[in-house]
Short mmCIF file of C-alpha atoms in Angstrom, two decimals:
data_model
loop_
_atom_site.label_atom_id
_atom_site.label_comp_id
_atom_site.label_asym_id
_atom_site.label_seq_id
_atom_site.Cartn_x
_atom_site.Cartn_y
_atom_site.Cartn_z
CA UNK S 176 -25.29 -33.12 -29.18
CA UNK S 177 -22.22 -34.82 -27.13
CA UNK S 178 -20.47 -30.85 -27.64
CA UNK S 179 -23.75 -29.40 -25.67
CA UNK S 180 -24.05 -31.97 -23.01
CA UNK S 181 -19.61 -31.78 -22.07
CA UNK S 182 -20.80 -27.87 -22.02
CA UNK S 183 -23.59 -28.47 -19.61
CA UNK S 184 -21.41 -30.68 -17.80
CA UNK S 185 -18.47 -28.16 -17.77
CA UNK S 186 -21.00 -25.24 -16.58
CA UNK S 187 -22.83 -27.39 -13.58
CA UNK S 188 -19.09 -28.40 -12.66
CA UNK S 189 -18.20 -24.78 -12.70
CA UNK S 190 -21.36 -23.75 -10.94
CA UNK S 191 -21.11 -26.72 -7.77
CA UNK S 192 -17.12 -26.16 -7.40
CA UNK S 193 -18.46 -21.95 -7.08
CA UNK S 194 -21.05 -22.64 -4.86
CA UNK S 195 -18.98 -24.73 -2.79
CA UNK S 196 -16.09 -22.40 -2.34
CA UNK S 197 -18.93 -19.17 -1.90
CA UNK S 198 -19.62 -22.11 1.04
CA UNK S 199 -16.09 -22.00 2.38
CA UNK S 200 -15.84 -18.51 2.58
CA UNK S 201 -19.49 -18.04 4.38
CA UNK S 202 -18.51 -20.39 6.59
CA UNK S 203 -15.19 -18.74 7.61
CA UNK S 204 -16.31 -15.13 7.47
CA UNK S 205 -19.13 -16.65 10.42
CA UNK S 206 -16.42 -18.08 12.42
CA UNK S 207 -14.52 -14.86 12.44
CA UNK S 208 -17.85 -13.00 13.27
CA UNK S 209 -18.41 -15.12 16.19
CA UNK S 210 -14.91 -15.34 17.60
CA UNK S 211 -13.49 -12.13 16.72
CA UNK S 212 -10.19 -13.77 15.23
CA UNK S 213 -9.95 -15.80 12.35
CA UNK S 214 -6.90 -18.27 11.67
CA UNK S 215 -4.13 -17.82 8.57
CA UNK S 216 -4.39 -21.12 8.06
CA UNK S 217 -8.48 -20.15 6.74
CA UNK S 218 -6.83 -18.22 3.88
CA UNK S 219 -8.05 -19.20 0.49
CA UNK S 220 -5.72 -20.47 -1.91
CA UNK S 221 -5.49 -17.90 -4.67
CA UNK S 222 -3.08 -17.64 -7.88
CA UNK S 223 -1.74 -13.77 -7.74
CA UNK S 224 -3.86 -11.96 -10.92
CA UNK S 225 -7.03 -13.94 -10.47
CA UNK S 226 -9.24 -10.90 -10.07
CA UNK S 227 -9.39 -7.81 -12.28
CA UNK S 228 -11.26 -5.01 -10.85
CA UNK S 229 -12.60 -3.69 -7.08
CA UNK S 230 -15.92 -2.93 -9.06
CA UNK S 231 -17.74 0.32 -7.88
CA UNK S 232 -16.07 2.57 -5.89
CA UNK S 233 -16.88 5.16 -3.15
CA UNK S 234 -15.71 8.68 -2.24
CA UNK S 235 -16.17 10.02 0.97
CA UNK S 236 -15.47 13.43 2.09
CA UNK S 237 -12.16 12.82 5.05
CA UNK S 238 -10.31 15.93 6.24
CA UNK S 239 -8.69 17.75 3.26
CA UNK S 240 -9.78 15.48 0.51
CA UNK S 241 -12.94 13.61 -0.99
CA UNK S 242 -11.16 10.04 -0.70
CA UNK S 243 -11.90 6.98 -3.19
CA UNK S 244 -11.60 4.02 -1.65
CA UNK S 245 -13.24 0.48 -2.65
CA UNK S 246 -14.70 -1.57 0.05
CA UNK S 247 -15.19 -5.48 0.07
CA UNK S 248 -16.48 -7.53 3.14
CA UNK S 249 -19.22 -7.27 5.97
CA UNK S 250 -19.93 -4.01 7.52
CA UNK S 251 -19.58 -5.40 10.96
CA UNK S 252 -16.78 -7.18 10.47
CA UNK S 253 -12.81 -6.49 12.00
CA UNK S 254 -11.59 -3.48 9.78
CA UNK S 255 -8.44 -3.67 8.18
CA UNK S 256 -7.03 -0.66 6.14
CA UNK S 257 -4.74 -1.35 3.00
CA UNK S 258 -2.18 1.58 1.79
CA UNK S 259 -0.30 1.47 -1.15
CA UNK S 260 2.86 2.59 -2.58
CA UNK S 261 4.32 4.69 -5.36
CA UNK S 262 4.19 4.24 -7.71
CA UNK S 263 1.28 1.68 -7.86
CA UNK S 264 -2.27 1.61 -6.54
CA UNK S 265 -5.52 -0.21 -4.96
CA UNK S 266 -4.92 -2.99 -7.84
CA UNK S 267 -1.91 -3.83 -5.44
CA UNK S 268 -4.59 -5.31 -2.90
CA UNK S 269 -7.13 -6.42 -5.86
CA UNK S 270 -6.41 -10.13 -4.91
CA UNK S 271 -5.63 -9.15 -1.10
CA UNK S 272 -9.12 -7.72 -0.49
CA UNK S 273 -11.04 -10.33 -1.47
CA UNK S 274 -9.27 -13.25 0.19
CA UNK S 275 -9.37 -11.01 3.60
CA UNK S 276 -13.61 -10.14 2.84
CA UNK S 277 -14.10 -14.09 2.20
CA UNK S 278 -12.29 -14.41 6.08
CA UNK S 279 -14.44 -12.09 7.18
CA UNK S 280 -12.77 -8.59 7.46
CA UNK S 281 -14.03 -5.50 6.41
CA UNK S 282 -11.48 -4.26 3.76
CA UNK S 283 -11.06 -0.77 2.98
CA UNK S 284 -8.41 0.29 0.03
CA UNK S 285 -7.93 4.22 -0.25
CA UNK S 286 -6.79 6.37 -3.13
CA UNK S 287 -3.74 8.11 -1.45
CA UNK S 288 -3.77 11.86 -2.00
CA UNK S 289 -2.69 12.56 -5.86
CA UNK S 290 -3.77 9.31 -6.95
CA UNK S 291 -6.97 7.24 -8.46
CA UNK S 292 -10.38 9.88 -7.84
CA UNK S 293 -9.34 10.80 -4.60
CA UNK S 294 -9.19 15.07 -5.03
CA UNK S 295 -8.25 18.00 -2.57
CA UNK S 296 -11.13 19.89 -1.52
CA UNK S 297 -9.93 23.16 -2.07
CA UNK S 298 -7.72 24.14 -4.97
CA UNK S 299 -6.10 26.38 -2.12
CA UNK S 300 -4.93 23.50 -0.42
CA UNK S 301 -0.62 22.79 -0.89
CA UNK S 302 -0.25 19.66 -2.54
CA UNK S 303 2.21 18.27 0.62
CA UNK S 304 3.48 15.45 0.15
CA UNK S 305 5.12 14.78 3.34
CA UNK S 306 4.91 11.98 5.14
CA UNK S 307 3.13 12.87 8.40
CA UNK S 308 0.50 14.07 5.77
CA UNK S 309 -0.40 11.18 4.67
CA UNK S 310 -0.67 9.44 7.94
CA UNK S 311 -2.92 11.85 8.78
CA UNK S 312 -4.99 11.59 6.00
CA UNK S 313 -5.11 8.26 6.68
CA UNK S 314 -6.36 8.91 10.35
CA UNK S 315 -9.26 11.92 9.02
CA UNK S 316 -10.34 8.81 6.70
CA UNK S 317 -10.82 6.42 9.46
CA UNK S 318 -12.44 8.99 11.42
CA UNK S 319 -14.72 10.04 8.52
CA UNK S 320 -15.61 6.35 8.46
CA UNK S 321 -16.37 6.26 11.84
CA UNK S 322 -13.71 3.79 12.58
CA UNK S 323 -11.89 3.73 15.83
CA UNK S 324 -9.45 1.18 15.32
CA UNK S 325 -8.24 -0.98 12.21
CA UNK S 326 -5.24 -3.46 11.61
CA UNK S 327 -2.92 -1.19 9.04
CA UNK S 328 -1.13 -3.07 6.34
CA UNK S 329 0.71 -1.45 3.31
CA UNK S 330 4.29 -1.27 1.23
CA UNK S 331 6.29 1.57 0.13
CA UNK S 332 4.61 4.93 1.23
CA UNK S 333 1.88 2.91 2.67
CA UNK S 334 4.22 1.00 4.81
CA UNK S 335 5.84 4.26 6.03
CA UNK S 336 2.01 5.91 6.61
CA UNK S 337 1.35 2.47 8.66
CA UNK S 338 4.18 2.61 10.56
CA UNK S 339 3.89 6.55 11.58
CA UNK S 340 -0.05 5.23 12.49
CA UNK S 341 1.22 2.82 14.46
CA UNK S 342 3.94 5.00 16.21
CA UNK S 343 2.09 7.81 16.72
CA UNK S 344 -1.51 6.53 16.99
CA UNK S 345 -1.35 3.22 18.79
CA UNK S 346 -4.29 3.83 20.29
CA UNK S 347 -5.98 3.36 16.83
CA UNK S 348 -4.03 0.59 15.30
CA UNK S 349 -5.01 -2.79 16.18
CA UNK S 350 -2.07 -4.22 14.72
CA UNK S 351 0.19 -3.66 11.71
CA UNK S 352 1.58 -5.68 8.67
CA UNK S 353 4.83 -3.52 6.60
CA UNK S 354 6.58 -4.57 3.81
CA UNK S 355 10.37 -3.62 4.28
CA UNK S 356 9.58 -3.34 8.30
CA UNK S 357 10.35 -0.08 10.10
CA UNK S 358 10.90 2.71 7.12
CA UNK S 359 9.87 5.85 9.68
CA UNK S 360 12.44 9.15 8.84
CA UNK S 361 12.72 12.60 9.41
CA UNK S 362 14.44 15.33 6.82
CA UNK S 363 17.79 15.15 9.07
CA UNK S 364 18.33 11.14 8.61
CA UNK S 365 17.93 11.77 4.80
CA UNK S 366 20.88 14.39 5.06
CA UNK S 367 23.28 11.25 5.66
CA UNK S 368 24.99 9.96 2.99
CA UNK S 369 25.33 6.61 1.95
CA UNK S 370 27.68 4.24 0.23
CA UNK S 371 27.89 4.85 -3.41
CA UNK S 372 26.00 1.47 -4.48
CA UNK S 373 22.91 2.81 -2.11
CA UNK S 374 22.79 6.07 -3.56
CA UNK S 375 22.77 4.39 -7.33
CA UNK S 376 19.72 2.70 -5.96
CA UNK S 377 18.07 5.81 -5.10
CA UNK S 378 18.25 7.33 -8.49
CA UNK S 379 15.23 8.67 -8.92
CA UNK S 380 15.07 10.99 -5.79
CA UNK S 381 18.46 12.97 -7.71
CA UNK S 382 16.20 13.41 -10.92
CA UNK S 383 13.35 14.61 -8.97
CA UNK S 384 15.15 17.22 -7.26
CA UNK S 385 15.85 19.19 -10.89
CA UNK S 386 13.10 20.53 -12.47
CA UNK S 387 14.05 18.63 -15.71
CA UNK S 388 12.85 15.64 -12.92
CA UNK S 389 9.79 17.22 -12.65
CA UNK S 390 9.26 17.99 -16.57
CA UNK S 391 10.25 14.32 -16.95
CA UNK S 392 7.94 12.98 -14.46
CA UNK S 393 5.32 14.36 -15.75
CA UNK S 394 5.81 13.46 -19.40
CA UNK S 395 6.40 10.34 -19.37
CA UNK S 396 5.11 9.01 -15.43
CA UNK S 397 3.56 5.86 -17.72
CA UNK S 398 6.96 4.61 -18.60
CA UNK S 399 8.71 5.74 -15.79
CA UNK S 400 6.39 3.97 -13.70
CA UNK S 401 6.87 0.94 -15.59
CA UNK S 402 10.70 0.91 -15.12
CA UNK S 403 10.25 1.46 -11.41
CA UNK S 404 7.70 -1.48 -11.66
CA UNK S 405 10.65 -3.66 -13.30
CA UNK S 406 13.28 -2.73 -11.39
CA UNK S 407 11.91 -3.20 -7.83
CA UNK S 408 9.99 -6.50 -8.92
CA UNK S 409 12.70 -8.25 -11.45
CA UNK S 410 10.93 -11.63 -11.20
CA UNK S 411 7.21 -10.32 -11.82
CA UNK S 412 5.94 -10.77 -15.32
CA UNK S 413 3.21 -8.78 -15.29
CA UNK S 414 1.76 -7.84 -18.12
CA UNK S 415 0.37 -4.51 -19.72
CA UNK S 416 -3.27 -4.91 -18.28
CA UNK S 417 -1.81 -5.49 -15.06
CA UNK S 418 0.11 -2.21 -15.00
CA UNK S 419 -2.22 -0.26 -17.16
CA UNK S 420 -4.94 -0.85 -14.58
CA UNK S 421 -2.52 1.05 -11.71
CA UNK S 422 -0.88 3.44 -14.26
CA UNK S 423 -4.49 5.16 -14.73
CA UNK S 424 -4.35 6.22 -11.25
CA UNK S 425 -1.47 8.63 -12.17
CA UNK S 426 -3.18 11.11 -14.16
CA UNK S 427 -5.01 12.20 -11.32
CA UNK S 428 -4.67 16.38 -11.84
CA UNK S 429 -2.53 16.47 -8.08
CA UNK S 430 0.17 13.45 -8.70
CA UNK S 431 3.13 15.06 -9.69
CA UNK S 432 3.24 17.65 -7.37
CA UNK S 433 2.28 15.09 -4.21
CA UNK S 434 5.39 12.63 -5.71
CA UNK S 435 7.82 15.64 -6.45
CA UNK S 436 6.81 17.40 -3.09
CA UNK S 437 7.50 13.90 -0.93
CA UNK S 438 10.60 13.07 -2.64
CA UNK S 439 12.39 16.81 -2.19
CA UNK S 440 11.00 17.16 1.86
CA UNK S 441 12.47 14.08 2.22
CA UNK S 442 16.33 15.90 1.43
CA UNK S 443 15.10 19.20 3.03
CA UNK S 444 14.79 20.68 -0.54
CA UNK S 445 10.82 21.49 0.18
CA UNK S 446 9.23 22.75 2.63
CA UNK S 447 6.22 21.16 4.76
CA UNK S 448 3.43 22.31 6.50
CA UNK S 449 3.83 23.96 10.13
CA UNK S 450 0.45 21.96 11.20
CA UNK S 451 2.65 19.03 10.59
CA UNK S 452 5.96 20.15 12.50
CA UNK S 453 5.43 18.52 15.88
CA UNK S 454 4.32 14.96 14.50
CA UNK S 455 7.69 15.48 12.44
CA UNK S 456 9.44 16.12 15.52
CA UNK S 457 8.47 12.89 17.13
CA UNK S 458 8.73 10.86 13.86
CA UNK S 459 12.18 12.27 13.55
CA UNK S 460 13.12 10.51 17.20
CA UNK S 461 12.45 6.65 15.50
CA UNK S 462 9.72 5.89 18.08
CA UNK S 463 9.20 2.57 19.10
CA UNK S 464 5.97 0.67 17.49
CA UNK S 465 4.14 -0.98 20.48
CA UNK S 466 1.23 -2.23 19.02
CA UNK S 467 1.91 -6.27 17.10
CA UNK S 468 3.55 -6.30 14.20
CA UNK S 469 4.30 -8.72 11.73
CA UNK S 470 7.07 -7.32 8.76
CA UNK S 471 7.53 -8.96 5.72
CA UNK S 472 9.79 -8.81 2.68
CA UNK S 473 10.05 -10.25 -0.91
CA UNK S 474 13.18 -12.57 -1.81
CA UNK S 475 13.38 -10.50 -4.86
CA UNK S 476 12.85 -6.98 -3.55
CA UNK S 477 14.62 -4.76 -6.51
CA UNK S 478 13.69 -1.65 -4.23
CA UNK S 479 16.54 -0.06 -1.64
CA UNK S 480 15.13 -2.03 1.60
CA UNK S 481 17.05 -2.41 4.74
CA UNK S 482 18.02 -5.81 6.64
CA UNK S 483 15.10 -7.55 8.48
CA UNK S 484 18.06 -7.62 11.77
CA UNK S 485 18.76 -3.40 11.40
CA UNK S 486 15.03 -2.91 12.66
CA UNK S 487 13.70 -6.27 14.77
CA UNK S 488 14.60 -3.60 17.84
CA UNK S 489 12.23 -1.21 16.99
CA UNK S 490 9.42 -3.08 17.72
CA UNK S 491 8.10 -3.52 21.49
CA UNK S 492 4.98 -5.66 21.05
CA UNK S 493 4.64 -8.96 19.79
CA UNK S 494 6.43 -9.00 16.61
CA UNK S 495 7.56 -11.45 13.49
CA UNK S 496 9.12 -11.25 10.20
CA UNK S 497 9.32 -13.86 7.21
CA UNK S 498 10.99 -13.52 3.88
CA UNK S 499 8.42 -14.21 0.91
CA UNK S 500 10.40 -17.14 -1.22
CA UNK S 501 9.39 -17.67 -4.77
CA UNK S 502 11.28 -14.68 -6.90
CA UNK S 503 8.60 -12.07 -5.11
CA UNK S 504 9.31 -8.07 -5.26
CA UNK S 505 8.55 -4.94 -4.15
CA UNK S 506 4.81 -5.09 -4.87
CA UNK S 507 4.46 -8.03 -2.47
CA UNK S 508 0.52 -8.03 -1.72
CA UNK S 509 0.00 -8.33 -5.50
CA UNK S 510 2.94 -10.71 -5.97
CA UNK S 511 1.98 -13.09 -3.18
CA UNK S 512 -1.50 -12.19 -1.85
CA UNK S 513 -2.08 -15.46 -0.02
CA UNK S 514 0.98 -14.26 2.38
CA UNK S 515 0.22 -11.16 2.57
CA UNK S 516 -3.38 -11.61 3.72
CA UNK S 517 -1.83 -14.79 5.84
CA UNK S 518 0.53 -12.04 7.80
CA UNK S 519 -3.19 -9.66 8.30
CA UNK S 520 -5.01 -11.91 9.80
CA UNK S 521 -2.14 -13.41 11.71
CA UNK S 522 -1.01 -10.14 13.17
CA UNK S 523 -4.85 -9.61 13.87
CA UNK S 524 -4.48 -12.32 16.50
CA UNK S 525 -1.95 -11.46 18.37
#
């Protein structure tokens, strides 16, 4: 008898302390509707791995692809856009997305193209993995969407695809939050050689240029995944649901051939896409980012990264960076959510 009543108790606990925080959240989200802006200090407190899953997803037909994405927040609220990296996936933003909904942002997490159930339209279609191409699927996405302006946020490749939207689309970037800060390129600044140490860093990009790379890749992209996983993020004990969640996203039919194709343009060893040739042209001059930024990095970043001070020139606008303390890597959104969501709405209030 005691045994049921301490579970009753437990349950109406559990159901007042939910209803509370659902409370919180409504409450925010309102304040945000009404004023437009909504205040870091509003994030929820959440412990990184809390939530699981995005639930349903959608697909959406956006340029050259039919584009997953999962959606969380009110239709009418600010948009913010969330790009991820390689080699991980939407899970990167599965704690992000919510605590950014509960503030009252619409949150939209895409497959990138060769990952998760987003798919090329055509089987024609070269699998380019170049960097102006993703922007600019990023931008046909929006547009499918009927979005005309979003706060950007993303790490790894979907730092650099935030950073060439903010550079070369300002006028549809609201503001901007990168991991690793200003990571725009062009084929002729990955010509340059670097000191030995850097170059042991970048590893991977030798491998990929051999076929036996690409025979590798493909074979065994679980594992290799995971050692990327452990070597950019040395403090992150994340277990094998945690990484088996992303790692699914990988066997999408297009992924080797987008990560092979990205990683040899980068030396000039592939070719691109003509369509593409004048974006690279002004990508390859480092444009200034105008719109507000806000650049963050982990403490324990296993990734190559350059120093916050080699890019604070290289943005024009109102701009910040902070260091994420507490052992955090690459994968900083899913690391440390709560800042990363922090520096989004932050940035949004500029």
């Amino acid at each position: 008898m005691s045994e049921e009543i301490n579970h009753d108790r437990r349950r109406f606990i559990g159901t007042v302390a939910t209803a509370i925080a659902a409370a919180q959240f409504a409450m925010i989200g309102s304040a945000v509707a009404q004023s437009g802006k909504a205040n870091p200090a509003s994030v929820p407190t959440i412990k990184p791995g809390t939530n699981k899953s995005f639930g349903s997803l959608k697909q959406i037909d956006a340029g050259l692809l039919n584009v997953g994405y999962a959606e969380a927040g009110p239709s009418g609220g600010p948009v913010v856009v969330l790009l991820h990296g390689w080699p991980y996936d939407i899970h990167s933003y599965v704690d992000v997305a919510p605590l950014l909904a509960s503030a009252g942002y619409r949150v939209i997490v895409p497959y990138l193209r060769g990952y998760g159930t987003t798919r090329f339209l055509s089987s024609g279609t070269f699998r380019n993995g170049q960097p102006s191409a993703l922007a600019f699927d990023t931008v046909a996405f929006m547009d499918a969407l009927k979005i005309e302006k979003a706060t950007v946020a993303g790490f790894d490749w979907g730092a650099r695809t935030a950073n060439i939207i903010a550079a070369l689309w300002p006028e549809r970037c609201k503001g901007m939050v990168s991991v690793s800060g200003y990571l725009i390129g062009s084929q002729e600044s990955g010509k340059m050689p670097l000191p030995p140490k850097a170059e042991l860093e970048w590893w991977y990009q030798y491998y990929f240029a051999t076929e036996r790379g690409r025979a590798g890749y493909d074979k065994y992209r679980h594992d290799f995944a995971k050692l990327i996983w452990q070597i950019a993020s040395p403090k992150w004990d994340f277990d094998d649901a945690t990484f088996d969640r992303s790692a699914a996203a990988f066997d999408n039919q297009d992924h080797v051939n987008i990560v092979i194709h990205n990683y040899r343009w980068r030396f000039g060893l592939a070719e691109g896409e003509p369509k593409y040739d004048d974006l690279e042209k002004r990508l390859a001059e480092a444009p200034v980012i105008s719109v507000p930024a806000i650049t963050l990095e982990g403490d324990a970043n296993g990734a190559p990264h350059p120093d916050a001070s080699a890019y604070a020139k290289k943005f024009s606008g109102k701009y910040s960076h902070r260091t994420i303390k507490g052992g955090i890597g690459h994968n900083l959104p899913q690391e440390a959510p709560q800042a990363f969501a922090k520096a989004v709405v932050e940035v949004d209030g500029y």
